[in-house]
Amino acid sequence: MFFASDNAGPVHPKVMERVIAANTDYAMPYGKDPIMDEVRSQIREKFKAPEAEVFLVATGTAANALALACYTQPWQTIFCSKVAHIEEDECNAPEFYAGAAKLTLVDTDDKMTPDGLRRAITARVAGDVHAPQRGPVSITQVTERGGVHSLNELQALTAVAKEYDLPVHMDGARFANALVALGCTPAEMTWKSGVDVVSFGGTKNGCMGVEAVVFFDPKKAWEFELRRKRGAHLFSKHRFLSAQMAGYLADDLWLETAKSANASAAYLAEGLRRAGAEFLHEPAANMIFARFPRAIHRKLHEAGAHYYLWDGTLDGEDDEMLAARMVCDWSISRDQIDQFLGHF
């Protein structure tokens, strides 16, 4: 009954097989391995972006921070949701790699809105030497509260950004989960909707530790290479990153694992709904925020369930409603979910 994080799940056997297969003979280091050529070709094809530049790093924080740094001057500010991963969970890495540029938070409890983004942008007066200058917009897809921006919502956000001539970054740590939820193509959710660069996640969806950074503007490629090396995120034995991503992409495994995780979350959400749980946000992908009585939380924890309490502690009145975050990864079984729901 492990619902703490999709980071905690196992590596998919097909990904592990590619890593083991790569562990033979010799291969050129630093991304010059032939598997990386395969990865680059596959991502360009899947995104219908033949000119895109593709790079691999081991963590989502590195992907976001290094990508944003390529579009941010130290005197600028990055616009993001106040619950964005780059704000809540990256220990100021985007600011560090962007030379101490600020983050400006768009007020929202889930998905960013065009009106909220416009207010945040216009509050930063362009040309005032005493103030941070306007920089890129970062959109999280899936959001940190489990929401998924529709294509219309994405396009409305990027339209606001382009109105002020600001580039757009997408934090796609759960990119595949959002994609299958929308039933669209990678191109439709990125460059066709006005996104300039995307962090295309693998780690949360069956990989050991690999994220792709995809630039739809190839002019940024050399700068990213320099920033990746200078930031100590260029792997020497790069083939083991390449092998993970190659296994992830092969035969659309990345979509298969995302569909499995989303379907499990939908099954869990329906069970919680029948049990009378209250939802903080309507589940859209593989993450659920729900509230139910403390007595049930105690029973679940005593039975060995793993998930995060979102407010309060296990100490207190039995009938007090406490919120929890539950995340389904690709490997969670219906039996585990039924076992969890059996304690309600």
Short mmCIF file of C-alpha atoms in Angstrom, two decimals:
data_model
loop_
_atom_site.label_atom_id
_atom_site.label_comp_id
_atom_site.label_asym_id
_atom_site.label_seq_id
_atom_site.Cartn_x
_atom_site.Cartn_y
_atom_site.Cartn_z
CA MET A 1 0.00 0.00 0.00
CA PHE A 2 2.64 2.47 -1.11
CA PHE A 3 1.12 5.76 -2.25
CA ALA A 4 3.77 8.17 -0.95
CA SER A 5 5.34 9.03 -4.31
CA ASP A 6 5.82 7.79 -7.85
CA ASN A 7 9.54 8.35 -7.18
CA ALA A 8 9.42 5.34 -4.86
CA GLY A 9 8.29 2.72 -7.36
CA PRO A 10 10.55 0.18 -9.05
CA VAL A 11 12.32 0.61 -12.36
CA HIS A 12 10.35 -1.00 -15.17
CA PRO A 13 12.00 -4.30 -16.22
CA LYS A 14 12.20 -3.18 -19.86
CA VAL A 15 14.14 -0.09 -18.82
CA MET A 16 16.45 -2.17 -16.63
CA GLU A 17 17.02 -4.58 -19.50
CA ARG A 18 18.29 -1.74 -21.67
CA VAL A 19 20.63 -0.58 -18.92
CA ILE A 20 22.03 -4.10 -18.52
CA ALA A 21 22.40 -4.43 -22.30
CA ALA A 22 24.35 -1.17 -22.35
CA ASN A 23 26.77 -2.53 -19.76
CA THR A 24 28.87 -4.39 -22.32
CA ASP A 25 31.97 -3.51 -24.29
CA TYR A 26 32.90 0.18 -24.68
CA ALA A 27 31.01 3.35 -25.62
CA MET A 28 32.13 6.93 -26.04
CA PRO A 29 31.40 9.08 -22.97
CA TYR A 30 29.63 12.41 -22.38
CA GLY A 31 26.65 11.80 -24.64
CA LYS A 32 28.59 10.62 -27.69
CA ASP A 33 27.28 7.06 -27.32
CA PRO A 34 25.23 5.58 -30.17
CA ILE A 35 22.24 4.99 -27.90
CA MET A 36 21.93 8.76 -27.48
CA ASP A 37 21.63 9.09 -31.24
CA GLU A 38 18.68 6.68 -31.03
CA VAL A 39 17.10 8.67 -28.19
CA ARG A 40 17.51 11.98 -29.98
CA SER A 41 15.91 10.58 -33.13
CA GLN A 42 13.01 9.03 -31.21
CA ILE A 43 12.20 12.19 -29.26
CA ARG A 44 12.33 14.33 -32.38
CA GLU A 45 9.94 11.91 -34.06
CA LYS A 46 7.53 11.68 -31.12
CA PHE A 47 7.41 15.47 -30.78
CA LYS A 48 7.30 16.00 -34.57
CA ALA A 49 10.18 18.43 -34.12
CA PRO A 50 13.06 17.45 -36.43
CA GLU A 51 15.16 20.46 -35.41
CA ALA A 52 14.73 19.98 -31.65
CA GLU A 53 17.83 19.62 -29.51
CA VAL A 54 17.67 16.88 -26.88
CA PHE A 55 19.80 16.47 -23.76
CA LEU A 56 19.68 14.11 -20.78
CA VAL A 57 20.27 14.74 -17.09
CA ALA A 58 19.67 12.54 -14.08
CA THR A 59 17.20 14.64 -12.08
CA GLY A 60 14.14 16.78 -12.62
CA THR A 61 15.66 19.62 -10.64
CA ALA A 62 18.66 19.70 -12.98
CA ALA A 63 16.37 19.60 -16.02
CA ASN A 64 14.25 22.52 -14.80
CA ALA A 65 17.04 24.66 -13.41
CA LEU A 66 19.43 24.31 -16.34
CA ALA A 67 16.69 24.78 -18.94
CA LEU A 68 15.36 27.91 -17.23
CA ALA A 69 18.87 29.31 -16.84
CA CYS A 70 19.22 29.32 -20.63
CA TYR A 71 16.30 31.74 -20.87
CA THR A 72 16.94 33.86 -17.77
CA GLN A 73 19.30 36.75 -17.13
CA PRO A 74 20.40 37.26 -13.49
CA TRP A 75 18.44 40.51 -13.27
CA GLN A 76 15.22 38.87 -14.42
CA THR A 77 12.44 36.99 -12.65
CA ILE A 78 10.83 33.65 -13.56
CA PHE A 79 7.03 33.53 -13.37
CA CYS A 80 5.59 30.32 -11.90
CA SER A 81 2.71 29.03 -9.83
CA LYS A 82 3.12 29.47 -6.08
CA VAL A 83 2.77 25.68 -5.79
CA ALA A 84 5.23 24.92 -8.61
CA HIS A 85 7.95 22.34 -8.00
CA ILE A 86 10.60 24.96 -8.82
CA GLU A 87 9.22 27.05 -5.94
CA GLU A 88 8.39 24.41 -3.33
CA ASP A 89 10.83 21.57 -3.88
CA GLU A 90 14.08 22.56 -5.59
CA CYS A 91 16.00 24.34 -2.82
CA ASN A 92 16.44 27.50 -4.95
CA ALA A 93 18.23 25.56 -7.72
CA PRO A 94 16.56 27.58 -10.52
CA GLU A 95 17.66 30.82 -8.85
CA PHE A 96 21.17 29.44 -8.29
CA TYR A 97 21.71 28.28 -11.86
CA ALA A 98 20.14 31.46 -13.26
CA GLY A 99 22.62 33.65 -11.39
CA ALA A 100 20.32 34.55 -8.48
CA ALA A 101 17.34 35.56 -10.65
CA LYS A 102 14.10 35.76 -8.64
CA LEU A 103 10.94 33.71 -8.83
CA THR A 104 7.68 35.67 -9.05
CA LEU A 105 4.77 33.57 -7.83
CA VAL A 106 1.43 33.50 -9.61
CA ASP A 107 -1.33 33.18 -7.04
CA THR A 108 -3.18 29.86 -7.40
CA ASP A 109 -3.84 26.70 -5.41
CA ASP A 110 -3.49 24.44 -8.47
CA LYS A 111 -3.44 25.39 -12.15
CA MET A 112 -2.08 28.74 -13.25
CA THR A 113 -4.63 31.04 -14.90
CA PRO A 114 -4.10 33.63 -17.66
CA ASP A 115 -5.51 36.41 -15.48
CA GLY A 116 -3.25 35.47 -12.60
CA LEU A 117 -0.23 35.30 -14.88
CA ARG A 118 -1.04 38.68 -16.43
CA ARG A 119 -1.35 40.28 -13.00
CA ALA A 120 2.03 38.88 -11.97
CA ILE A 121 3.71 40.04 -15.18
CA THR A 122 2.26 43.56 -15.14
CA ALA A 123 3.20 43.96 -11.46
CA ARG A 124 6.84 43.81 -12.63
CA VAL A 125 7.29 47.12 -14.43
CA ALA A 126 9.56 46.65 -17.44
CA GLY A 127 12.40 49.12 -17.71
CA ASP A 128 12.59 50.04 -14.02
CA VAL A 129 16.28 49.69 -13.20
CA HIS A 130 15.46 49.18 -9.53
CA ALA A 131 13.21 46.18 -10.08
CA PRO A 132 13.55 42.61 -11.44
CA GLN A 133 13.00 42.48 -15.18
CA ARG A 134 10.46 40.15 -16.74
CA GLY A 135 11.78 36.69 -17.58
CA PRO A 136 10.41 33.28 -18.63
CA VAL A 137 7.14 31.66 -17.64
CA SER A 138 7.27 28.14 -16.19
CA ILE A 139 4.15 25.94 -16.39
CA THR A 140 3.88 22.66 -14.45
CA GLN A 141 2.10 19.82 -16.27
CA VAL A 142 0.86 17.73 -14.24
CA THR A 143 0.64 20.37 -11.51
CA GLU A 144 1.89 19.72 -7.99
CA ARG A 145 -1.74 19.43 -6.89
CA GLY A 146 -2.60 16.84 -9.52
CA GLY A 147 -4.25 19.13 -12.07
CA VAL A 148 -3.77 18.95 -15.83
CA HIS A 149 -3.93 22.08 -17.99
CA SER A 150 -6.09 21.49 -21.06
CA LEU A 151 -4.65 22.47 -24.43
CA ASN A 152 -6.87 25.57 -24.43
CA GLU A 153 -5.60 26.49 -20.97
CA LEU A 154 -1.98 25.99 -22.03
CA GLN A 155 -2.49 28.10 -25.13
CA ALA A 156 -4.14 30.85 -23.13
CA LEU A 157 -1.15 30.95 -20.76
CA THR A 158 1.45 30.96 -23.52
CA ALA A 159 -0.51 33.68 -25.36
CA VAL A 160 -0.12 35.92 -22.31
CA ALA A 161 3.59 35.11 -22.13
CA LYS A 162 4.10 35.82 -25.86
CA GLU A 163 2.19 39.09 -25.53
CA TYR A 164 5.05 40.24 -23.31
CA ASP A 165 7.69 38.47 -25.43
CA LEU A 166 8.50 35.98 -22.66
CA PRO A 167 9.70 32.41 -23.35
CA VAL A 168 7.80 29.45 -21.89
CA HIS A 169 9.20 26.44 -20.04
CA MET A 170 7.17 23.36 -19.17
CA ASP A 171 8.04 21.28 -16.13
CA GLY A 172 6.98 17.88 -17.42
CA ALA A 173 8.16 15.63 -14.61
CA ARG A 174 4.81 13.85 -15.12
CA PHE A 175 4.58 14.74 -18.80
CA ALA A 176 3.34 11.31 -19.88
CA ASN A 177 0.60 11.27 -17.23
CA ALA A 178 -0.69 14.62 -18.48
CA LEU A 179 -0.46 13.52 -22.11
CA VAL A 180 -2.54 10.39 -21.70
CA ALA A 181 -5.04 12.29 -19.53
CA LEU A 182 -5.58 14.76 -22.37
CA GLY A 183 -5.37 12.21 -25.17
CA CYS A 184 -3.25 14.54 -27.29
CA THR A 185 0.17 14.37 -28.95
CA PRO A 186 3.49 15.59 -27.50
CA ALA A 187 3.62 18.28 -30.19
CA GLU A 188 0.14 19.54 -29.30
CA MET A 189 1.04 19.82 -25.62
CA THR A 190 4.33 21.62 -26.25
CA TRP A 191 5.53 23.61 -29.25
CA LYS A 192 2.14 23.73 -30.96
CA SER A 193 0.79 25.31 -27.76
CA GLY A 194 3.62 27.84 -27.52
CA VAL A 195 6.12 26.02 -25.26
CA ASP A 196 9.80 26.74 -26.00
CA VAL A 197 11.48 24.10 -23.84
CA VAL A 198 10.20 21.10 -21.89
CA SER A 199 11.61 18.97 -19.11
CA PHE A 200 10.41 15.55 -20.29
CA GLY A 201 10.30 13.29 -17.24
CA GLY A 202 11.21 9.63 -16.97
CA THR A 203 12.14 9.05 -13.34
CA LYS A 204 8.58 9.18 -11.94
CA ASN A 205 7.23 6.93 -14.67
CA GLY A 206 9.39 3.81 -14.63
CA CYS A 207 12.98 4.93 -15.16
CA MET A 208 15.86 4.72 -12.70
CA GLY A 209 16.85 8.36 -12.97
CA VAL A 210 16.72 10.24 -16.28
CA GLU A 211 15.02 13.35 -17.62
CA ALA A 212 15.22 14.81 -21.12
CA VAL A 213 15.45 18.51 -21.84
CA VAL A 214 13.95 19.26 -25.25
CA PHE A 215 14.64 22.64 -26.84
CA PHE A 216 12.39 23.51 -29.76
CA ASP A 217 14.75 26.42 -30.52
CA PRO A 218 18.11 24.81 -31.42
CA LYS A 219 19.90 28.12 -30.81
CA LYS A 220 19.92 27.30 -27.10
CA ALA A 221 21.74 23.97 -27.53
CA TRP A 222 25.32 25.11 -27.04
CA GLU A 223 24.48 27.23 -24.01
CA PHE A 224 22.73 24.26 -22.40
CA GLU A 225 25.74 22.04 -23.07
CA LEU A 226 27.99 24.54 -21.34
CA ARG A 227 25.62 25.00 -18.40
CA ARG A 228 25.20 21.26 -17.98
CA LYS A 229 28.97 20.72 -17.89
CA ARG A 230 29.65 23.73 -15.67
CA GLY A 231 26.85 22.66 -13.34
CA ALA A 232 28.36 19.15 -12.95
CA HIS A 233 25.40 17.41 -14.61
CA LEU A 234 27.18 15.96 -17.65
CA PHE A 235 27.60 12.22 -17.03
CA SER A 236 30.80 10.61 -18.24
CA LYS A 237 29.16 7.17 -18.56
CA HIS A 238 26.24 8.83 -20.30
CA ARG A 239 25.18 5.61 -22.05
CA PHE A 240 23.39 4.55 -18.86
CA LEU A 241 21.17 7.63 -19.08
CA SER A 242 20.68 7.04 -22.79
CA ALA A 243 19.81 3.38 -22.24
CA GLN A 244 17.11 4.25 -19.71
CA MET A 245 15.49 6.77 -22.03
CA ALA A 246 15.75 4.41 -25.00
CA GLY A 247 14.01 1.65 -23.04
CA TYR A 248 11.39 4.12 -21.83
CA LEU A 249 10.56 5.28 -25.35
CA ALA A 250 10.68 1.89 -27.07
CA ASP A 251 7.28 0.52 -28.10
CA ASP A 252 5.67 3.48 -26.28
CA LEU A 253 6.44 2.05 -22.86
CA TRP A 254 6.29 5.61 -21.49
CA LEU A 255 2.62 5.84 -22.48
CA GLU A 256 1.84 2.35 -21.19
CA THR A 257 3.25 3.11 -17.73
CA ALA A 258 1.48 6.47 -17.57
CA LYS A 259 -1.84 4.90 -18.53
CA SER A 260 -1.38 2.28 -15.83
CA ALA A 261 -0.62 4.89 -13.15
CA ASN A 262 -3.53 7.11 -14.19
CA ALA A 263 -5.95 4.19 -14.29
CA SER A 264 -4.88 3.10 -10.81
CA ALA A 265 -5.40 6.61 -9.47
CA ALA A 266 -8.87 6.75 -11.04
CA TYR A 267 -9.73 3.41 -9.44
CA LEU A 268 -8.46 4.63 -6.05
CA ALA A 269 -10.32 7.93 -6.40
CA GLU A 270 -13.60 6.15 -7.16
CA GLY A 271 -13.15 3.96 -4.09
CA LEU A 272 -12.40 6.99 -1.92
CA ARG A 273 -15.44 8.78 -3.32
CA ARG A 274 -17.70 5.83 -2.46
CA ALA A 275 -16.23 5.83 1.04
CA GLY A 276 -17.20 9.48 1.52
CA ALA A 277 -13.79 11.14 1.18
CA GLU A 278 -13.69 14.82 0.28
CA PHE A 279 -11.40 15.90 -2.56
CA LEU A 280 -9.27 19.03 -2.30
CA HIS A 281 -8.75 18.96 -6.07
CA GLU A 282 -10.52 16.89 -8.71
CA PRO A 283 -8.11 14.06 -9.66
CA ALA A 284 -6.91 14.37 -13.26
CA ALA A 285 -3.87 12.11 -13.58
CA ASN A 286 -2.05 9.94 -11.02
CA MET A 287 -2.13 12.17 -7.92
CA ILE A 288 -4.96 12.48 -5.40
CA PHE A 289 -5.56 14.97 -2.59
CA ALA A 290 -8.40 13.77 -0.36
CA ARG A 291 -9.69 14.35 3.16
CA PHE A 292 -11.10 11.70 5.48
CA PRO A 293 -11.36 11.10 9.27
CA ARG A 294 -8.26 10.80 11.46
CA ALA A 295 -9.46 7.42 12.74
CA ILE A 296 -9.12 5.99 9.22
CA HIS A 297 -5.69 7.54 8.82
CA ARG A 298 -4.63 5.78 12.02
CA LYS A 299 -5.95 2.43 10.80
CA LEU A 300 -4.14 2.83 7.49
CA HIS A 301 -0.84 3.76 9.08
CA GLU A 302 -1.09 0.91 11.59
CA ALA A 303 -1.69 -1.46 8.66
CA GLY A 304 1.50 -0.23 6.96
CA ALA A 305 0.10 2.16 4.36
CA HIS A 306 2.50 4.81 3.05
CA TYR A 307 1.25 8.25 1.98
CA TYR A 308 1.67 11.85 3.08
CA LEU A 309 -0.61 13.58 5.56
CA TRP A 310 -1.19 17.00 4.04
CA ASP A 311 -2.39 18.72 7.21
CA GLY A 312 -2.47 17.80 10.88
CA THR A 313 -1.07 14.75 12.65
CA LEU A 314 -2.35 11.36 13.77
CA ASP A 315 -2.82 12.73 17.29
CA GLY A 316 -6.25 14.20 17.98
CA GLU A 317 -9.98 13.60 17.67
CA ASP A 318 -10.98 10.52 15.67
CA ASP A 319 -13.62 12.27 13.57
CA GLU A 320 -11.52 15.28 12.55
CA MET A 321 -11.02 15.37 8.77
CA LEU A 322 -7.38 15.31 7.66
CA ALA A 323 -6.10 15.74 4.10
CA ALA A 324 -3.67 13.36 2.45
CA ARG A 325 -1.67 13.18 -0.77
CA MET A 326 -1.67 9.81 -2.54
CA VAL A 327 0.25 9.08 -5.73
CA CYS A 328 -0.01 5.99 -7.91
CA ASP A 329 3.01 4.80 -9.85
CA TRP A 330 3.00 2.44 -12.84
CA SER A 331 3.49 -0.68 -10.71
CA ILE A 332 0.75 -0.35 -8.10
CA SER A 333 -1.73 -3.25 -8.23
CA ARG A 334 -5.50 -3.33 -7.84
CA ASP A 335 -4.99 -5.73 -4.93
CA GLN A 336 -2.93 -3.10 -3.11
CA ILE A 337 -5.57 -0.45 -3.79
CA ASP A 338 -8.36 -2.76 -2.61
CA GLN A 339 -6.36 -3.54 0.53
CA PHE A 340 -6.02 0.21 1.16
CA LEU A 341 -9.73 0.88 0.58
CA GLY A 342 -10.65 -2.03 2.81
CA HIS A 343 -9.69 0.05 5.86
CA PHE A 344 -12.47 2.62 5.23
#
